Tab-separated table of C-alpha atoms in Angstrom:
chain	number	residue	atom	x	y	z
A	1	MET	CA	237.571	9.202	235.895
A	2	LEU	CA	239.805	9.184	233.209
A	3	GLU	CA	237.352	8.274	230.289
A	4	ILE	CA	235.369	11.532	232.009
A	5	ASN	CA	238.200	13.828	231.709
A	6	SER	CA	238.758	12.331	228.082
A	7	LEU	CA	234.880	12.724	227.386
A	8	ALA	CA	235.251	16.472	229.011
A	9	LEU	CA	238.128	17.158	227.073
A	10	GLN	CA	237.105	16.040	223.516
A	11	LYS	CA	233.721	18.168	223.842
A	12	ASN	CA	235.737	20.954	225.790
A	13	TYR	CA	237.963	20.807	222.363
A	14	LYS	CA	235.026	20.502	219.907
A	15	THR	CA	233.432	23.431	221.473
A	16	LYS	CA	236.656	25.586	221.287
A	17	PHE	CA	237.030	24.466	217.740
A	18	MET	CA	233.326	25.277	216.408
A	19	LYS	CA	233.626	28.705	218.132
A	20	THR	CA	237.084	29.200	216.769
A	21	LYS	CA	235.342	28.166	213.215
A	22	ILE	CA	232.430	30.711	214.003
A	23	ASN	CA	234.916	33.439	215.011
A	24	ASN	CA	237.224	32.963	211.545
A	25	LEU	CA	233.400	32.835	209.530
A	26	LEU	CA	232.080	36.199	211.186
A	27	MET	CA	235.757	37.831	210.953
A	28	LYS	CA	235.294	36.873	206.780
A	29	SER	CA	231.729	38.018	206.556
A	30	THR	CA	232.751	41.338	208.439
A	31	ILE	CA	235.374	41.580	205.939
A	32	VAL	CA	233.362	41.333	203.077
A	33	VAL	CA	230.765	43.369	204.404
A	34	ILE	CA	233.361	46.226	204.582
A	35	LEU	CA	234.856	45.511	200.993
A	36	LEU	CA	231.324	45.628	199.784
A	37	LEU	CA	230.738	49.148	201.824
A	38	VAL	CA	233.850	50.771	200.653
A	39	SER	CA	233.644	49.546	197.086
A	40	PHE	CA	230.022	50.898	196.763
A	41	SER	CA	231.344	53.943	197.998
A	42	ILE	CA	233.956	54.660	195.807
A	43	LYS	CA	231.711	53.784	192.935
A	44	ALA	CA	229.222	56.228	194.052
A	45	GLN	CA	231.800	58.875	194.699
A	46	THR	CA	233.414	58.188	190.935
A	47	GLU	CA	230.132	58.735	189.635
A	48	LYS	CA	229.332	61.714	191.285
A	49	GLU	CA	232.610	62.985	190.053
A	50	ASP	CA	231.982	61.634	186.955
A	51	LYS	CA	228.881	63.435	186.728
A	52	LYS	CA	230.540	66.818	187.952
A	53	SER	CA	233.496	66.451	185.782
A	54	ALA	CA	230.973	66.255	182.635
A	55	LYS	CA	229.250	69.162	183.704
A	56	ALA	CA	232.350	71.095	184.402
A	57	ASN	CA	233.234	69.963	180.505
A	58	ASP	CA	229.747	71.095	179.333
A	59	SER	CA	230.188	74.327	180.643
A	60	VAL	CA	233.443	74.992	179.064
A	61	ALA	CA	233.010	73.223	176.045
A	62	ALA	CA	229.830	76.000	175.761
A	63	LEU	CA	231.988	79.085	176.238
A	64	ILE	CA	234.727	77.857	173.597
A	65	THR	CA	231.744	77.446	171.081
A	66	GLY	CA	231.777	79.765	167.992
A	67	LYS	CA	234.352	82.135	166.385
A	68	TRP	CA	237.288	83.227	167.527
A	69	LYS	CA	240.360	85.285	166.323
A	70	LEU	CA	244.094	85.039	166.952
A	71	ASP	CA	245.136	87.807	169.629
A	72	ASN	CA	248.454	86.428	170.520
A	73	PHE	CA	250.970	84.031	170.227
A	74	SER	CA	254.019	83.217	172.128
A	75	MET	CA	256.691	80.316	172.683
A	76	SER	CA	258.115	79.332	175.938
A	77	LYS	CA	261.526	78.892	173.699
A	78	GLU	CA	263.612	82.583	173.434
A	79	ILE	CA	263.419	83.785	169.681
A	80	PRO	CA	266.565	84.236	168.046
A	81	PRO	CA	266.860	88.189	167.496
A	82	GLU	CA	267.856	87.268	163.807
A	83	ILE	CA	264.279	86.114	163.151
A	84	LYS	CA	262.051	88.124	166.047
A	85	ALA	CA	261.146	90.487	163.337
A	86	THR	CA	260.037	87.839	161.048
A	87	MET	CA	258.333	86.234	163.756
A	88	ASP	CA	256.649	89.895	164.964
A	89	SER	CA	255.419	90.572	161.265
A	90	MET	CA	254.169	87.092	160.515
A	91	LEU	CA	251.865	87.254	164.024
A	92	VAL	CA	250.251	90.566	162.548
A	93	ILE	CA	249.405	88.530	159.253
A	94	MET	CA	248.240	85.922	161.446
A	95	ARG	CA	246.045	87.996	163.802
A	96	GLN	CA	244.422	89.767	160.562
A	97	SER	CA	243.705	86.436	158.694
A	98	SER	CA	242.862	83.779	161.366
A	99	ILE	CA	239.520	82.416	162.129
A	100	PHE	CA	239.202	79.306	164.565
A	101	ASP	CA	235.679	78.435	164.714
A	102	PHE	CA	234.544	75.477	166.920
A	103	ASP	CA	230.948	73.973	167.048
A	104	LYS	CA	228.530	72.339	169.323
A	105	SER	CA	228.826	69.118	167.381
A	106	GLY	CA	232.793	68.766	168.356
A	107	LYS	CA	234.192	69.759	164.556
A	108	PHE	CA	236.269	72.811	164.576
A	109	GLU	CA	237.616	74.943	161.057
A	110	PHE	CA	240.372	77.120	161.388
A	111	LYS	CA	242.314	79.401	158.636
A	112	LEU	CA	245.438	80.292	160.207
A	113	MET	CA	247.619	82.499	157.557
A	114	ASP	CA	247.492	80.091	153.872
A	115	LYS	CA	246.598	77.074	155.958
A	116	ASP	CA	242.805	75.508	156.391
A	117	SER	CA	242.304	72.822	158.450
A	118	LYS	CA	239.327	70.831	160.114
A	119	GLY	CA	238.803	68.466	162.906
A	120	THR	CA	237.211	67.355	165.812
A	121	TRP	CA	237.664	69.109	169.668
A	122	ARG	CA	236.462	67.742	172.817
A	123	VAL	CA	237.102	69.161	176.376
A	124	GLY	CA	238.180	66.827	179.362
A	125	PHE	CA	239.166	66.583	182.808
A	126	GLY	CA	236.765	68.805	184.375
A	127	GLY	CA	237.215	71.357	181.803
A	128	THR	CA	240.661	71.558	182.505
A	129	ILE	CA	241.925	70.087	179.098
A	130	PHE	CA	241.243	70.698	175.381
A	131	TYR	CA	241.590	68.243	172.970
A	132	THR	CA	241.912	68.769	168.899
A	133	LYS	CA	242.050	66.087	166.360
A	134	GLU	CA	243.135	67.772	162.791
A	135	GLU	CA	241.785	65.501	159.760
A	136	GLY	CA	245.249	63.160	159.116
A	137	ARG	CA	246.988	64.161	162.197
A	138	GLY	CA	246.858	62.582	166.102
A	139	GLU	CA	245.190	64.283	169.044
A	140	ASP	CA	246.752	67.045	170.469
A	141	LYS	CA	245.715	68.015	174.006
A	142	CYS	CA	246.139	71.648	175.328
A	143	ILE	CA	246.085	72.716	178.796
A	144	ILE	CA	243.150	75.677	178.929
A	145	ALA	CA	245.063	78.851	180.505
A	146	LYS	CA	242.240	80.967	180.848
A	147	LEU	CA	238.544	81.074	179.558
A	148	THR	CA	235.836	83.571	179.603
A	149	PRO	CA	233.158	84.601	177.116
A	150	SER	CA	235.419	86.872	174.822
A	151	LEU	CA	238.878	85.339	175.363
A	152	PHE	CA	240.518	81.710	175.123
A	153	SER	CA	243.788	81.386	176.147
A	154	PHE	CA	244.922	77.383	175.849
A	155	GLN	CA	248.507	76.069	176.090
A	156	ILE	CA	250.214	73.142	173.516
A	157	GLU	CA	253.519	71.329	173.818
A	158	GLN	CA	254.994	71.449	170.594
A	159	ASP	CA	258.661	69.690	169.675
A	160	GLY	CA	259.356	70.340	172.848
A	161	ASP	CA	258.062	73.743	173.270
A	162	MET	CA	255.452	75.444	175.013
A	163	SER	CA	253.100	77.599	172.583
A	164	THR	CA	250.595	79.698	173.945
A	165	PHE	CA	247.487	80.606	171.708
A	166	THR	CA	245.198	83.748	172.841
A	167	LEU	CA	242.223	84.027	171.195
A	168	LYS	CA	239.505	86.732	171.149
A	169	LYS	CA	235.639	86.703	170.121
């Protein structure tokens, strides 16, 4: 009788052991399948967002392309009263002489007072950021504040000060 019980216990133990192994394997397989599904879902969503962002970048870039003139320039820092008159007269000259030309290929030229500059430009982050890279300088990141077919306003941080350029066609 003891021998039979021992065999029954061994058989019962092996059955429980095998069930536990099978359950563990099923649980691991289920986790792998869930992780794969989540991964594919994230990838699909990312690709969808990338396409959306690329379309937005392209439509914003199409609006930026062309020749613009400076309409206004402002800084977030208060201009000291002793140089305000000089700054105002400089702004008048800048409005008269400035030309910003952004072409389809991502190149730009601008003339601002007596300064001529060339470089490249691009749009990013779903049409919210405008990047410029002047020849011989690093890339500048500008925040697009407003953009219509006839008005382009962007902000750029320079030396701890936020400057706003407003351009008109």
